[in-house]
PDB file of C-alpha atoms in Angstrom:
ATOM      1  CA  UNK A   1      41.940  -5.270  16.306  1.00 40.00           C
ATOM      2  CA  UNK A   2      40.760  -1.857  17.331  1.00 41.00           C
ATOM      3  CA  UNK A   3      43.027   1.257  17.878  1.00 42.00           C
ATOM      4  CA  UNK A   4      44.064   2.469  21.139  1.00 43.00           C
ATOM      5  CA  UNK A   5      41.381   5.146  21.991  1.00 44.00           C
ATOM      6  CA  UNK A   6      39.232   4.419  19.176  1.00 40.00           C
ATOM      7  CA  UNK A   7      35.861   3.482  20.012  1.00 44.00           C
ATOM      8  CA  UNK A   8      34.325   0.671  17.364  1.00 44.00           C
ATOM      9  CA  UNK A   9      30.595   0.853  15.718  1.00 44.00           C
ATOM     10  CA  UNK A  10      30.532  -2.579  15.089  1.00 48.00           C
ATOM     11  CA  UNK A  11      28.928  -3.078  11.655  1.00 48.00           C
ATOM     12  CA  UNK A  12      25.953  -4.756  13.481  1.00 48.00           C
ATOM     13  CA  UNK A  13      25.360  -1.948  15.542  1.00 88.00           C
ATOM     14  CA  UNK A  14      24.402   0.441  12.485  1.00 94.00           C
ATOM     15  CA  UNK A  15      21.445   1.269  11.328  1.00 96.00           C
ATOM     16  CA  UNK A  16      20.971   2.154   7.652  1.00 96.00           C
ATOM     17  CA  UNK A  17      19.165   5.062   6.017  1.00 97.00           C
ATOM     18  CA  UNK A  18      18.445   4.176   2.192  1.00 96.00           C
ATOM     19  CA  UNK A  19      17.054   7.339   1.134  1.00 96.00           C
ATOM     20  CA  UNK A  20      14.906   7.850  -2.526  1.00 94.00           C
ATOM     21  CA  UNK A  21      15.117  12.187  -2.512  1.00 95.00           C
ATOM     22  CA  UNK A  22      12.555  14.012  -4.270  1.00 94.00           C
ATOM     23  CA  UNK A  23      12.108  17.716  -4.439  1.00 94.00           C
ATOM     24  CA  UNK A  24       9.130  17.540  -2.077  1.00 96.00           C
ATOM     25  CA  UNK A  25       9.392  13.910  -0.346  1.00 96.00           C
ATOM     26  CA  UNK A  26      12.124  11.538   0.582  1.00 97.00           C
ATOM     27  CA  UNK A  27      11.115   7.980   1.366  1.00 96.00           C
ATOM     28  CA  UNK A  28      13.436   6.531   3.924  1.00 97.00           C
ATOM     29  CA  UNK A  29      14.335   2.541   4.496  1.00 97.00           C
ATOM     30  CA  UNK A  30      15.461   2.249   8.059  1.00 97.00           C
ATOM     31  CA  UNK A  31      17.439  -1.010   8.059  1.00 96.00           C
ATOM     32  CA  UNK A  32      17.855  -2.003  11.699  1.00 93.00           C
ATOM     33  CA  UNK A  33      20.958  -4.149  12.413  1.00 90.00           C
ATOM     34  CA  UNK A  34      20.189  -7.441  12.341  1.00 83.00           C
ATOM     35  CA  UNK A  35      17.689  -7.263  10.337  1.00 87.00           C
ATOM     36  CA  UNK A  36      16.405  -8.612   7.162  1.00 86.00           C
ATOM     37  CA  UNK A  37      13.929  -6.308   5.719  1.00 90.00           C
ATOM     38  CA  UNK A  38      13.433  -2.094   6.252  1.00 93.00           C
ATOM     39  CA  UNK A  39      10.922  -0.483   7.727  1.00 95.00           C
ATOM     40  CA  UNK A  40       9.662   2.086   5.043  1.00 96.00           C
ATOM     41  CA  UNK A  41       8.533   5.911   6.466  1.00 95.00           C
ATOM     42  CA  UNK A  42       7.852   9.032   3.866  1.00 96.00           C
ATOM     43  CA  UNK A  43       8.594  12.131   5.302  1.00 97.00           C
ATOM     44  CA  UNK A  44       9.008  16.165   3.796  1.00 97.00           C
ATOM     45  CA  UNK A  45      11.634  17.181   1.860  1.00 97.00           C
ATOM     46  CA  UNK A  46      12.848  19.855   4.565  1.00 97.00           C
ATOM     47  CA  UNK A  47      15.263  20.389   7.509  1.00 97.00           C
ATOM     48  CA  UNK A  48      12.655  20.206   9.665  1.00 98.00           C
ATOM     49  CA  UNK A  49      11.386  16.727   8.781  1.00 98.00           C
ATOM     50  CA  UNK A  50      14.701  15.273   8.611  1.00 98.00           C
ATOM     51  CA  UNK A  51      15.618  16.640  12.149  1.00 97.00           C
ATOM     52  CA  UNK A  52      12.682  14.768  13.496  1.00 97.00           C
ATOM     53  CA  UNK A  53      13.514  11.448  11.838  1.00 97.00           C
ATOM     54  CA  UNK A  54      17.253  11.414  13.027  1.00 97.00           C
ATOM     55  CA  UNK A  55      15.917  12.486  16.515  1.00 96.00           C
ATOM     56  CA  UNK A  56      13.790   9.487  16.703  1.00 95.00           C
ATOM     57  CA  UNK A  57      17.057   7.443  17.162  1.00 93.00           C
ATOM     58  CA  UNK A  58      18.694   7.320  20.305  1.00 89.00           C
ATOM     59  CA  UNK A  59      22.203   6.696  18.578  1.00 88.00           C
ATOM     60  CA  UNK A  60      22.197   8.930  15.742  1.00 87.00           C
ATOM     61  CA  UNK A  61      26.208   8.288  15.220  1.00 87.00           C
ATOM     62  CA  UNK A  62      25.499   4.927  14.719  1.00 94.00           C
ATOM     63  CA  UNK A  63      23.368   5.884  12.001  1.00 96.00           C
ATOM     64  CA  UNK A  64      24.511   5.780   8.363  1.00 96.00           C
ATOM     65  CA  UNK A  65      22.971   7.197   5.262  1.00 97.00           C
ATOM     66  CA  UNK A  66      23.053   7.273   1.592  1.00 96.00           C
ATOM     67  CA  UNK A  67      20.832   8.105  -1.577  1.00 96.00           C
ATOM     68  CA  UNK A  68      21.363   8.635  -5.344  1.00 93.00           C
ATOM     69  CA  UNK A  69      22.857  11.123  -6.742  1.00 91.00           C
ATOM     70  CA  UNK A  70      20.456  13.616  -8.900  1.00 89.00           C
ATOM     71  CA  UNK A  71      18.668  17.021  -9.510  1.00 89.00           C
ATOM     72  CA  UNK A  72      17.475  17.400  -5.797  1.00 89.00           C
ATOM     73  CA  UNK A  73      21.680  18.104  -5.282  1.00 89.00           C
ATOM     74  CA  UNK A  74      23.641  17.625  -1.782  1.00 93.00           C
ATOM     75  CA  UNK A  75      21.703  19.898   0.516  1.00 94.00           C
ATOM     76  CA  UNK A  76      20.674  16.229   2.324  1.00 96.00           C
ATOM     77  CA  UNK A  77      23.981  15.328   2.122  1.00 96.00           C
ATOM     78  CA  UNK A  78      25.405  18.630   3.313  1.00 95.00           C
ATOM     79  CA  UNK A  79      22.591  18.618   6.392  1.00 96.00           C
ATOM     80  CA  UNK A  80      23.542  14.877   7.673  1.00 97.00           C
ATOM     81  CA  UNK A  81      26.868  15.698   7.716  1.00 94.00           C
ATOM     82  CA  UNK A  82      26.278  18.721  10.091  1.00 94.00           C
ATOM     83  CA  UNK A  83      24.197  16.541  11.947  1.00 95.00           C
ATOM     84  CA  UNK A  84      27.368  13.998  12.122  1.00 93.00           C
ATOM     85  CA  UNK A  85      25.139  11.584  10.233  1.00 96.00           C
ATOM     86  CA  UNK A  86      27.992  10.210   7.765  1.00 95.00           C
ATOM     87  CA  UNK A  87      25.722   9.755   4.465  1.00 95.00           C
ATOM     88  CA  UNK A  88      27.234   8.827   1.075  1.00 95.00           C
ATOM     89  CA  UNK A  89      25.788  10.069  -2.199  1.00 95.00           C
ATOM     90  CA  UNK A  90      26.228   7.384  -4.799  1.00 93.00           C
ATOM     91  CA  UNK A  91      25.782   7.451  -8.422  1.00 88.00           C
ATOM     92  CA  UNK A  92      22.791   5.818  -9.689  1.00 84.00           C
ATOM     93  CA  UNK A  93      24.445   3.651 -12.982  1.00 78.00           C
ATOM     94  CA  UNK A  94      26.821   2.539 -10.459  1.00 71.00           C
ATOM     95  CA  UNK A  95      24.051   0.895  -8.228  1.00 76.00           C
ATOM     96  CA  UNK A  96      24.396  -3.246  -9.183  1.00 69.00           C
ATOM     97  CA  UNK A  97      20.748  -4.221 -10.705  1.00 72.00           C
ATOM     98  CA  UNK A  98      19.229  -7.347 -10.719  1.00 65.00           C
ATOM     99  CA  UNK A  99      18.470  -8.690 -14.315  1.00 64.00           C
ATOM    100  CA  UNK A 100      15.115  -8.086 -15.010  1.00 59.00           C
ATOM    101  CA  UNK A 101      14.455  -5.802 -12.169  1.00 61.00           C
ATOM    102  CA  UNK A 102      12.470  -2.585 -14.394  1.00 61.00           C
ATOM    103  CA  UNK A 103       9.960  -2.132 -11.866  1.00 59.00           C
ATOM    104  CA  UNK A 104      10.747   1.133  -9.781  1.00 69.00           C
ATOM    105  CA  UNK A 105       8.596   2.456  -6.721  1.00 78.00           C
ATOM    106  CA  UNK A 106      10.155   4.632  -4.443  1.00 79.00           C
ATOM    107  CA  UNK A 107       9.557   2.452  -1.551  1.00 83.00           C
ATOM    108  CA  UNK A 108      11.865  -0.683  -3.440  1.00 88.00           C
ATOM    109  CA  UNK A 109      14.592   2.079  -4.246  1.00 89.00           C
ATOM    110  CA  UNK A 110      15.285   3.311  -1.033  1.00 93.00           C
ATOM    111  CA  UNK A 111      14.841  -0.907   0.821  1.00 92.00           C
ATOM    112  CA  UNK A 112      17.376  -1.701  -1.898  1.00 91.00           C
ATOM    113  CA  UNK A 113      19.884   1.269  -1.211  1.00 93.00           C
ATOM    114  CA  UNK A 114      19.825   0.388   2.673  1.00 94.00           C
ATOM    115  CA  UNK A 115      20.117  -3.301   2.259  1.00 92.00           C
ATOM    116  CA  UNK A 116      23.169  -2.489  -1.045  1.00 92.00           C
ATOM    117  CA  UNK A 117      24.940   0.229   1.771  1.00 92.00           C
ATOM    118  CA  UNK A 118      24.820  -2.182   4.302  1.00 93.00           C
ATOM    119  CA  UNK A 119      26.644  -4.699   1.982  1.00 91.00           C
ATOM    120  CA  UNK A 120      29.117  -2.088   0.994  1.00 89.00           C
ATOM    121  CA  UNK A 121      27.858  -2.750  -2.510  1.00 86.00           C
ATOM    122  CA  UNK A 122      27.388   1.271  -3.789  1.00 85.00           C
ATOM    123  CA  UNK A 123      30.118   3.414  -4.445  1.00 82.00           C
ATOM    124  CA  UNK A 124      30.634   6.530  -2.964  1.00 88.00           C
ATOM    125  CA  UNK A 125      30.885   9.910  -4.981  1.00 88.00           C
ATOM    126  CA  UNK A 126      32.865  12.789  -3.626  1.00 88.00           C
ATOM    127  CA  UNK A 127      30.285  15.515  -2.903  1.00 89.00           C
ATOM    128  CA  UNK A 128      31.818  19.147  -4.550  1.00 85.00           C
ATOM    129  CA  UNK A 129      31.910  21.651  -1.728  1.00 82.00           C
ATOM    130  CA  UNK A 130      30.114  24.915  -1.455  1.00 77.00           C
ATOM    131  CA  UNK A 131      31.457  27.864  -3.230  1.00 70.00           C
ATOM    132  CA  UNK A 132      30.981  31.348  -1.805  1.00 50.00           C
ATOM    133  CA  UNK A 133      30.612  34.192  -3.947  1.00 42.00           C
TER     134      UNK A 133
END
């Protein structure tokens, strides 16, 4: 039952972002609700680039994001969440494997992460907040 007020994304509604972040490149999975596989895209590491891909969706709050934790650090995170994208960071040994799964490509990372977000399968880590000096 929804609250009075609130409106509802209904978890077919979203569309997920699985994101693999590289210093230069991110390679995006855009899981469309009901549907079974991603559509893979590879776009610049910048805040130019990923203004253009969230503008390509005409809902972008019914958007939600996430990508692994690492050296590339929460500037994504940090820009998504200006954009009111909500995006989770997740920690990478806490993403469930499948046995025997030791090939990695940037394009299965990122179809995994949006199909394992969509499940509810990774788990969130809190993202430290900027520190002025």
């Amino acid at each position: 039952m929804e609250g009075a007020g609130q409106p509802s994304v209904s978890r077919h509604a979203v569309t997920h972002l699985g994101m693999d972040v590289h210093k230069d490149s991110i390679s995006v999975a855009v899981l469309e609700p009901d549907r079974g596989a991603a559509e893979i895209d590879k776009i610049f590491n910048d805040e130019y680039s990923v203004r253009r891909l969230i503008a390509r969706f005409r809902e972008p709050q019914n958007l939600r994001a996430c990508y692994e934790a690492g050296p590339t650090g929460y500037d994504l995170h940090r820009l998504l969440t200006t954009m009111r994208v909500p995006c989770d960071v997740v920690a990478p040994s806490l993403i469930p494997k499948a046995p025997g799964d030791r090939v990695k490509t940037d394009r299965r990372d990122c179809g995994r992460l949006a199909r394992l977000h969509r499940a509810g399968e990774p788990v969130a880590i809190r993202v430290p907040t900027v520190q002025c000096h």
